[in-house]
PDB file of C-alpha atoms in Angstrom:
ATOM      1  CA  GLY A   1     -36.298 215.053 173.921  1.00 50.00           C
ATOM      2  CA  GLU A   2     -35.632 215.596 177.488  1.00 72.00           C
ATOM      3  CA  ASN A   3     -34.128 212.120 178.687  1.00 82.00           C
ATOM      4  CA  VAL A   4     -30.217 211.458 179.062  1.00 95.00           C
ATOM      5  CA  GLU A   5     -29.524 207.745 178.920  1.00 96.00           C
ATOM      6  CA  GLN A   6     -26.713 206.838 181.213  1.00 97.00           C
ATOM      7  CA  HIS A   7     -24.814 203.223 180.566  1.00 97.00           C
ATOM      8  CA  PRO A   8     -23.781 200.520 182.180  1.00 97.00           C
ATOM      9  CA  SER A   9     -26.272 200.805 185.619  1.00 97.00           C
ATOM     10  CA  THR A  10     -23.660 198.322 187.398  1.00 97.00           C
ATOM     11  CA  LEU A  11     -19.895 198.586 186.558  1.00 98.00           C
ATOM     12  CA  SER A  12     -17.775 196.363 189.140  1.00 98.00           C
ATOM     13  CA  VAL A  13     -13.938 197.211 187.976  1.00 98.00           C
ATOM     14  CA  GLN A  14     -10.105 196.338 189.606  1.00 98.00           C
ATOM     15  CA  GLU A  15      -8.351 198.509 191.084  1.00 98.00           C
ATOM     16  CA  GLY A  16      -5.788 200.795 189.453  1.00 97.00           C
ATOM     17  CA  ASP A  17      -8.436 199.507 186.267  1.00 98.00           C
ATOM     18  CA  SER A  18      -9.934 202.592 184.122  1.00 98.00           C
ATOM     19  CA  ALA A  19     -13.477 203.214 184.365  1.00 98.00           C
ATOM     20  CA  VAL A  20     -15.848 204.602 181.621  1.00 98.00           C
ATOM     21  CA  ILE A  21     -19.388 205.726 181.895  1.00 98.00           C
ATOM     22  CA  LYS A  22     -22.075 206.918 178.773  1.00 98.00           C
ATOM     23  CA  CYS A  23     -24.739 209.215 178.488  1.00 98.00           C
ATOM     24  CA  THR A  24     -27.120 210.096 175.321  1.00 97.00           C
ATOM     25  CA  TYR A  25     -29.283 213.065 174.886  1.00 95.00           C
ATOM     26  CA  SER A  26     -31.660 214.148 172.277  1.00 92.00           C
ATOM     27  CA  ASP A  27     -31.848 217.804 172.674  1.00 89.00           C
ATOM     28  CA  SER A  28     -29.217 219.117 170.329  1.00 86.00           C
ATOM     29  CA  ALA A  29     -30.032 222.657 172.327  1.00 87.00           C
ATOM     30  CA  SER A  30     -28.168 221.411 175.924  1.00 89.00           C
ATOM     31  CA  ASN A  31     -24.811 222.972 176.352  1.00 90.00           C
ATOM     32  CA  TYR A  32     -23.556 222.118 179.767  1.00 92.00           C
ATOM     33  CA  PHE A  33     -22.852 218.250 180.795  1.00 95.00           C
ATOM     34  CA  PRO A  34     -22.136 217.711 184.669  1.00 96.00           C
ATOM     35  CA  TRP A  35     -21.366 214.983 186.199  1.00 98.00           C
ATOM     36  CA  TYR A  36     -22.448 214.237 190.021  1.00 98.00           C
ATOM     37  CA  LYS A  37     -20.573 211.739 192.116  1.00 98.00           C
ATOM     38  CA  GLN A  38     -23.284 210.535 194.985  1.00 98.00           C
ATOM     39  CA  GLU A  39     -21.362 208.834 198.047  1.00 97.00           C
ATOM     40  CA  LEU A  40     -23.060 206.531 200.305  1.00 94.00           C
ATOM     41  CA  GLY A  41     -25.666 208.428 202.684  1.00 92.00           C
ATOM     42  CA  LYS A  42     -24.731 211.537 200.992  1.00 94.00           C
ATOM     43  CA  GLY A  43     -26.239 213.857 198.536  1.00 96.00           C
ATOM     44  CA  PRO A  44     -24.971 214.279 194.585  1.00 97.00           C
ATOM     45  CA  GLN A  45     -21.776 216.470 194.190  1.00 96.00           C
ATOM     46  CA  LEU A  46     -20.556 217.690 191.154  1.00 96.00           C
ATOM     47  CA  ILE A  47     -17.408 216.781 190.386  1.00 97.00           C
ATOM     48  CA  ILE A  48     -16.732 217.542 186.627  1.00 96.00           C
ATOM     49  CA  ASP A  49     -18.602 219.226 183.941  1.00 95.00           C
ATOM     50  CA  ILE A  50     -18.112 220.605 180.514  1.00 93.00           C
ATOM     51  CA  ARG A  51     -19.584 222.947 178.269  1.00 89.00           C
ATOM     52  CA  SER A  52     -20.559 222.000 174.390  1.00 85.00           C
ATOM     53  CA  ASN A  53     -17.202 224.691 173.016  1.00 84.00           C
ATOM     54  CA  VAL A  54     -15.205 222.225 174.390  1.00 84.00           C
ATOM     55  CA  GLY A  55     -14.849 218.461 173.827  1.00 91.00           C
ATOM     56  CA  GLU A  56     -12.562 217.612 176.321  1.00 94.00           C
ATOM     57  CA  LYS A  57     -11.970 218.727 179.775  1.00 94.00           C
ATOM     58  CA  LYS A  58      -9.334 216.690 182.210  1.00 96.00           C
ATOM     59  CA  ASP A  59      -9.470 216.974 186.194  1.00 94.00           C
ATOM     60  CA  GLN A  60      -6.789 214.607 187.773  1.00 96.00           C
ATOM     61  CA  ARG A  61      -8.030 211.096 187.024  1.00 97.00           C
ATOM     62  CA  ILE A  62     -10.981 212.432 185.780  1.00 98.00           C
ATOM     63  CA  ALA A  63     -11.972 213.649 182.574  1.00 97.00           C
ATOM     64  CA  VAL A  64     -15.199 213.814 180.474  1.00 97.00           C
ATOM     65  CA  THR A  65     -15.397 214.194 176.581  1.00 97.00           C
ATOM     66  CA  LEU A  66     -18.188 215.160 174.528  1.00 96.00           C
ATOM     67  CA  ASN A  67     -19.285 214.248 170.878  1.00 94.00           C
ATOM     68  CA  LYS A  68     -22.126 217.427 170.364  1.00 91.00           C
ATOM     69  CA  THR A  69     -22.464 215.687 166.706  1.00 91.00           C
ATOM     70  CA  ALA A  70     -23.202 212.356 167.984  1.00 92.00           C
ATOM     71  CA  LYS A  71     -25.156 213.622 170.880  1.00 93.00           C
ATOM     72  CA  HIS A  72     -23.210 211.458 173.379  1.00 95.00           C
ATOM     73  CA  PHE A  73     -21.028 212.219 176.165  1.00 97.00           C
ATOM     74  CA  SER A  74     -18.198 210.103 178.821  1.00 98.00           C
ATOM     75  CA  LEU A  75     -16.694 209.752 182.073  1.00 98.00           C
ATOM     76  CA  HIS A  76     -13.312 208.763 182.541  1.00 98.00           C
ATOM     77  CA  ILE A  77     -11.648 207.619 185.786  1.00 98.00           C
ATOM     78  CA  THR A  78      -8.275 206.304 185.484  1.00 97.00           C
ATOM     79  CA  GLU A  79      -6.213 204.613 187.942  1.00 98.00           C
ATOM     80  CA  THR A  80      -9.627 203.633 190.205  1.00 98.00           C
ATOM     81  CA  GLN A  81      -8.849 203.546 194.018  1.00 97.00           C
ATOM     82  CA  PRO A  82     -12.124 201.985 196.248  1.00 96.00           C
ATOM     83  CA  GLU A  83     -12.655 205.567 197.324  1.00 96.00           C
ATOM     84  CA  ASP A  84     -14.219 205.963 193.971  1.00 98.00           C
ATOM     85  CA  SER A  85     -16.580 203.430 194.341  1.00 98.00           C
ATOM     86  CA  ALA A  86     -19.934 205.592 194.398  1.00 98.00           C
ATOM     87  CA  VAL A  87     -23.511 205.964 191.805  1.00 98.00           C
ATOM     88  CA  TYR A  88     -22.198 208.155 189.316  1.00 98.00           C
ATOM     89  CA  PHE A  89     -25.045 210.346 187.745  1.00 98.00           C
ATOM     90  CA  CYS A  90     -24.839 212.257 184.139  1.00 97.00           C
ATOM     91  CA  ALA A  91     -26.854 215.158 183.400  1.00 96.00           C
ATOM     92  CA  ARG A  92     -27.529 218.274 180.486  1.00 95.00           C
ATOM     93  CA  GLY A  93     -28.903 221.212 181.379  1.00 92.00           C
ATOM     94  CA  SER A  94     -31.726 223.239 180.663  1.00 89.00           C
ATOM     95  CA  THR A  95     -33.256 226.482 181.127  1.00 84.00           C
ATOM     96  CA  LEU A  96     -33.690 228.358 184.313  1.00 83.00           C
ATOM     97  CA  GLY A  97     -30.935 226.245 185.685  1.00 87.00           C
ATOM     98  CA  ARG A  98     -32.775 223.126 185.457  1.00 91.00           C
ATOM     99  CA  LEU A  99     -31.122 219.607 184.771  1.00 94.00           C
ATOM    100  CA  TYR A 100     -32.038 216.514 183.559  1.00 94.00           C
ATOM    101  CA  PHE A 101     -30.411 213.842 184.969  1.00 95.00           C
ATOM    102  CA  GLY A 102     -29.177 209.906 183.538  1.00 96.00           C
ATOM    103  CA  ARG A 103     -30.818 206.882 186.262  1.00 95.00           C
ATOM    104  CA  GLY A 104     -27.047 206.711 187.708  1.00 96.00           C
ATOM    105  CA  THR A 105     -23.980 204.054 187.586  1.00 97.00           C
ATOM    106  CA  GLN A 106     -22.691 202.174 190.601  1.00 97.00           C
ATOM    107  CA  LEU A 107     -19.635 201.902 190.437  1.00 98.00           C
ATOM    108  CA  THR A 108     -17.727 199.498 192.784  1.00 98.00           C
ATOM    109  CA  VAL A 109     -14.220 199.098 192.968  1.00 98.00           C
ATOM    110  CA  TRP A 110     -12.343 196.110 193.940  1.00 96.00           C
ATOM    111  CA  PRO A 111      -9.262 196.536 195.992  1.00 90.00           C
TER     112      PRO A 111
ATOM    113  CA  ASP B   1     -18.518 225.948 201.815  1.00 71.00           C
ATOM    114  CA  VAL B   2     -22.615 225.829 200.680  1.00 69.00           C
ATOM    115  CA  LYS B   3     -24.675 224.196 202.830  1.00 91.00           C
ATOM    116  CA  VAL B   4     -27.966 222.616 202.083  1.00 97.00           C
ATOM    117  CA  THR B   5     -29.678 221.617 205.233  1.00 96.00           C
ATOM    118  CA  GLN B   6     -32.627 219.026 205.415  1.00 96.00           C
ATOM    119  CA  SER B   7     -35.116 218.749 208.176  1.00 91.00           C
ATOM    120  CA  SER B   8     -34.579 214.601 208.542  1.00 93.00           C
ATOM    121  CA  ARG B   9     -32.755 212.473 207.681  1.00 95.00           C
ATOM    122  CA  TYR B  10     -35.440 209.509 208.067  1.00 97.00           C
ATOM    123  CA  LEU B  11     -38.893 209.898 208.639  1.00 97.00           C
ATOM    124  CA  VAL B  12     -41.971 207.508 209.193  1.00 98.00           C
ATOM    125  CA  LYS B  13     -45.351 208.287 208.531  1.00 97.00           C
ATOM    126  CA  ARG B  14     -48.631 206.719 207.987  1.00 98.00           C
ATOM    127  CA  THR B  15     -50.581 206.648 205.334  1.00 98.00           C
ATOM    128  CA  GLY B  16     -53.025 209.608 205.072  1.00 97.00           C
ATOM    129  CA  GLU B  17     -50.936 212.081 206.899  1.00 97.00           C
ATOM    130  CA  LYS B  18     -49.721 215.132 205.975  1.00 97.00           C
ATOM    131  CA  VAL B  19     -46.216 215.429 205.503  1.00 97.00           C
ATOM    132  CA  PHE B  20     -43.182 218.150 205.537  1.00 97.00           C
ATOM    133  CA  LEU B  21     -39.877 218.175 204.134  1.00 98.00           C
ATOM    134  CA  GLU B  22     -37.631 221.207 204.945  1.00 97.00           C
ATOM    135  CA  CYS B  23     -34.962 222.406 203.327  1.00 98.00           C
ATOM    136  CA  VAL B  24     -32.744 225.444 203.963  1.00 98.00           C
ATOM    137  CA  GLN B  25     -29.796 226.782 201.955  1.00 97.00           C
ATOM    138  CA  ASP B  26     -27.412 229.627 203.289  1.00 95.00           C
ATOM    139  CA  MET B  27     -25.403 230.523 199.943  1.00 92.00           C
ATOM    140  CA  ASP B  28     -28.516 233.123 198.902  1.00 92.00           C
ATOM    141  CA  HIS B  29     -29.148 231.188 196.247  1.00 93.00           C
ATOM    142  CA  GLU B  30     -32.264 231.902 193.679  1.00 93.00           C
ATOM    143  CA  ASN B  31     -32.855 228.470 192.681  1.00 94.00           C
ATOM    144  CA  MET B  32     -34.327 225.530 194.836  1.00 97.00           C
ATOM    145  CA  PHE B  33     -35.122 221.639 193.777  1.00 97.00           C
ATOM    146  CA  TRP B  34     -36.918 218.560 194.862  1.00 98.00           C
ATOM    147  CA  TYR B  35     -36.143 214.870 193.575  1.00 98.00           C
ATOM    148  CA  ARG B  36     -37.113 212.478 194.358  1.00 97.00           C
ATOM    149  CA  GLN B  37     -34.392 209.242 194.346  1.00 97.00           C
ATOM    150  CA  ASP B  38     -35.399 205.705 194.044  1.00 95.00           C
ATOM    151  CA  PRO B  39     -33.254 202.503 192.727  1.00 91.00           C
ATOM    152  CA  GLY B  40     -32.821 202.088 189.230  1.00 89.00           C
ATOM    153  CA  LEU B  41     -35.143 205.582 188.585  1.00 92.00           C
ATOM    154  CA  GLY B  42     -32.509 207.879 189.372  1.00 92.00           C
ATOM    155  CA  LEU B  43     -33.018 211.711 190.327  1.00 95.00           C
ATOM    156  CA  ARG B  44     -36.401 212.796 189.433  1.00 95.00           C
ATOM    157  CA  LEU B  45     -37.759 216.416 189.926  1.00 96.00           C
ATOM    158  CA  ILE B  46     -40.620 216.845 191.693  1.00 98.00           C
ATOM    159  CA  TYR B  47     -41.134 220.683 191.833  1.00 98.00           C
ATOM    160  CA  PHE B  48     -38.447 223.955 191.553  1.00 96.00           C
ATOM    161  CA  SER B  49     -38.809 227.185 192.316  1.00 96.00           C
ATOM    162  CA  TYR B  50     -36.513 230.201 191.051  1.00 93.00           C
ATOM    163  CA  ASP B  51     -37.663 232.966 193.699  1.00 93.00           C
ATOM    164  CA  VAL B  52     -40.081 233.693 196.734  1.00 94.00           C
ATOM    165  CA  LYS B  53     -43.192 232.221 196.002  1.00 91.00           C
ATOM    166  CA  MET B  54     -42.363 230.963 192.364  1.00 93.00           C
ATOM    167  CA  LYS B  55     -43.107 227.604 191.919  1.00 95.00           C
ATOM    168  CA  GLU B  56     -42.468 225.228 188.681  1.00 95.00           C
ATOM    169  CA  LYS B  57     -43.613 221.746 187.769  1.00 96.00           C
ATOM    170  CA  GLY B  58     -40.888 218.989 187.865  1.00 95.00           C
ATOM    171  CA  ASP B  59     -41.560 215.780 185.854  1.00 94.00           C
ATOM    172  CA  ILE B  60     -43.875 214.398 188.948  1.00 96.00           C
ATOM    173  CA  PRO B  61     -45.625 217.154 190.696  1.00 97.00           C
ATOM    174  CA  GLU B  62     -48.873 215.000 191.315  1.00 96.00           C
ATOM    175  CA  GLY B  63     -49.254 214.056 194.670  1.00 96.00           C
ATOM    176  CA  TYR B  64     -46.727 217.069 196.114  1.00 98.00           C
ATOM    177  CA  SER B  65     -46.918 220.777 196.666  1.00 97.00           C
ATOM    178  CA  VAL B  66     -44.299 223.084 197.547  1.00 98.00           C
ATOM    179  CA  SER B  67     -44.078 226.145 199.749  1.00 97.00           C
ATOM    180  CA  ARG B  68     -41.346 228.959 199.071  1.00 97.00           C
ATOM    181  CA  GLU B  69     -42.146 232.417 201.367  1.00 96.00           C
ATOM    182  CA  LYS B  70     -38.332 232.903 201.934  1.00 97.00           C
ATOM    183  CA  LYS B  71     -35.242 232.831 199.811  1.00 96.00           C
ATOM    184  CA  GLU B  72     -33.401 230.152 201.542  1.00 97.00           C
ATOM    185  CA  ARG B  73     -36.285 227.554 202.492  1.00 97.00           C
ATOM    186  CA  PHE B  74     -38.318 225.414 200.267  1.00 98.00           C
ATOM    187  CA  SER B  75     -40.882 222.881 201.774  1.00 98.00           C
ATOM    188  CA  LEU B  76     -42.047 219.706 200.147  1.00 98.00           C
ATOM    189  CA  ILE B  77     -45.736 218.789 201.484  1.00 98.00           C
ATOM    190  CA  LEU B  78     -47.400 215.484 200.811  1.00 97.00           C
ATOM    191  CA  GLU B  79     -50.882 216.325 201.589  1.00 94.00           C
ATOM    192  CA  SER B  80     -52.054 212.873 201.814  1.00 97.00           C
ATOM    193  CA  ALA B  81     -49.398 210.657 202.300  1.00 97.00           C
ATOM    194  CA  SER B  82     -49.466 207.094 200.718  1.00 98.00           C
ATOM    195  CA  THR B  83     -47.225 204.096 200.496  1.00 98.00           C
ATOM    196  CA  ASN B  84     -45.602 204.528 196.851  1.00 97.00           C
ATOM    197  CA  GLN B  85     -44.280 207.798 198.436  1.00 98.00           C
ATOM    198  CA  THR B  86     -41.886 206.151 199.684  1.00 98.00           C
ATOM    199  CA  SER B  87     -38.529 206.951 198.837  1.00 98.00           C
ATOM    200  CA  MET B  88     -35.252 209.544 199.248  1.00 98.00           C
ATOM    201  CA  TYR B  89     -36.118 213.028 199.006  1.00 98.00           C
ATOM    202  CA  LEU B  90     -33.159 215.543 197.389  1.00 98.00           C
ATOM    203  CA  CYS B  91     -33.453 219.236 198.119  1.00 98.00           C
ATOM    204  CA  ALA B  92     -30.708 221.059 196.065  1.00 97.00           C
ATOM    205  CA  SER B  93     -30.295 224.735 195.657  1.00 96.00           C
ATOM    206  CA  SER B  94     -28.140 226.997 192.714  1.00 93.00           C
ATOM    207  CA  PHE B  95     -27.640 230.503 191.170  1.00 89.00           C
ATOM    208  CA  LEU B  96     -29.543 231.541 188.340  1.00 84.00           C
ATOM    209  CA  TYR B  97     -27.217 234.204 187.419  1.00 80.00           C
ATOM    210  CA  GLY B  98     -23.646 234.132 187.063  1.00 75.00           C
ATOM    211  CA  GLY B  99     -20.466 231.313 186.650  1.00 70.00           C
ATOM    212  CA  ASP B 100     -21.473 228.954 188.598  1.00 75.00           C
ATOM    213  CA  LYS B 101     -25.179 229.100 188.147  1.00 75.00           C
ATOM    214  CA  GLU B 102     -25.837 226.088 186.749  1.00 85.00           C
ATOM    215  CA  THR B 103     -24.119 223.778 189.859  1.00 91.00           C
ATOM    216  CA  GLN B 104     -26.422 222.180 192.459  1.00 95.00           C
ATOM    217  CA  TYR B 105     -25.612 221.509 195.612  1.00 95.00           C
ATOM    218  CA  PHE B 106     -27.477 218.804 197.217  1.00 97.00           C
ATOM    219  CA  GLY B 107     -28.769 218.118 201.000  1.00 97.00           C
ATOM    220  CA  PRO B 108     -28.314 214.600 202.796  1.00 96.00           C
ATOM    221  CA  GLY B 109     -31.812 213.430 201.754  1.00 97.00           C
ATOM    222  CA  THR B 110     -34.280 212.405 203.610  1.00 97.00           C
ATOM    223  CA  ARG B 111     -35.310 208.786 204.009  1.00 97.00           C
ATOM    224  CA  LEU B 112     -39.099 208.790 203.787  1.00 98.00           C
ATOM    225  CA  LEU B 113     -41.286 205.538 204.811  1.00 98.00           C
ATOM    226  CA  VAL B 114     -44.773 205.501 204.178  1.00 98.00           C
ATOM    227  CA  LEU B 115     -46.953 202.896 206.211  1.00 97.00           C
TER     228      LEU B 115
END
């Protein structure tokens, strides 16, 4: 009930194409779903998040969608650029500010 | 800007040594977290603390302990380092209350090698 499943584990796309990463969870009480980006040699950094009262949220080239009934949420990156290459983690919120993370997706954008 | 700093970027220790990893944050955050990151396993929570002198076990606390004597500092202790503790260790902090309470800010990580 605590795990977050994340797919795919690796993703390669051509510059300009779109990238989609999907996560599923089982705890129906979850209502907060952030996405973190980790660049090489750095700690993860929040890029976008969504709460359960919203179905979609956009911030320029990135968007997150949430289907609470099906218990899955996805990160969409459009017009990918080489600087989007990183490891992306989805997570779900829990009590006391704890986050449960997925295992990560290594995104590579080829020029 | 939120800053989370970790005492070392790289550390090499011998099996059986006692190892201290230090983390300091400058945002007056109540929550502090220690994760370990291994390829294919993502971020696994070792311990977290929501207040001074308080600690909660995460998913993989065995072989580790923590100390939070001051609000800004959270230490991870490996009582007797073993080779299977070779990993990247990440510290994070967040508010416990308020609108931004669920955003965790991470340090750059400490890569520990136990020989």
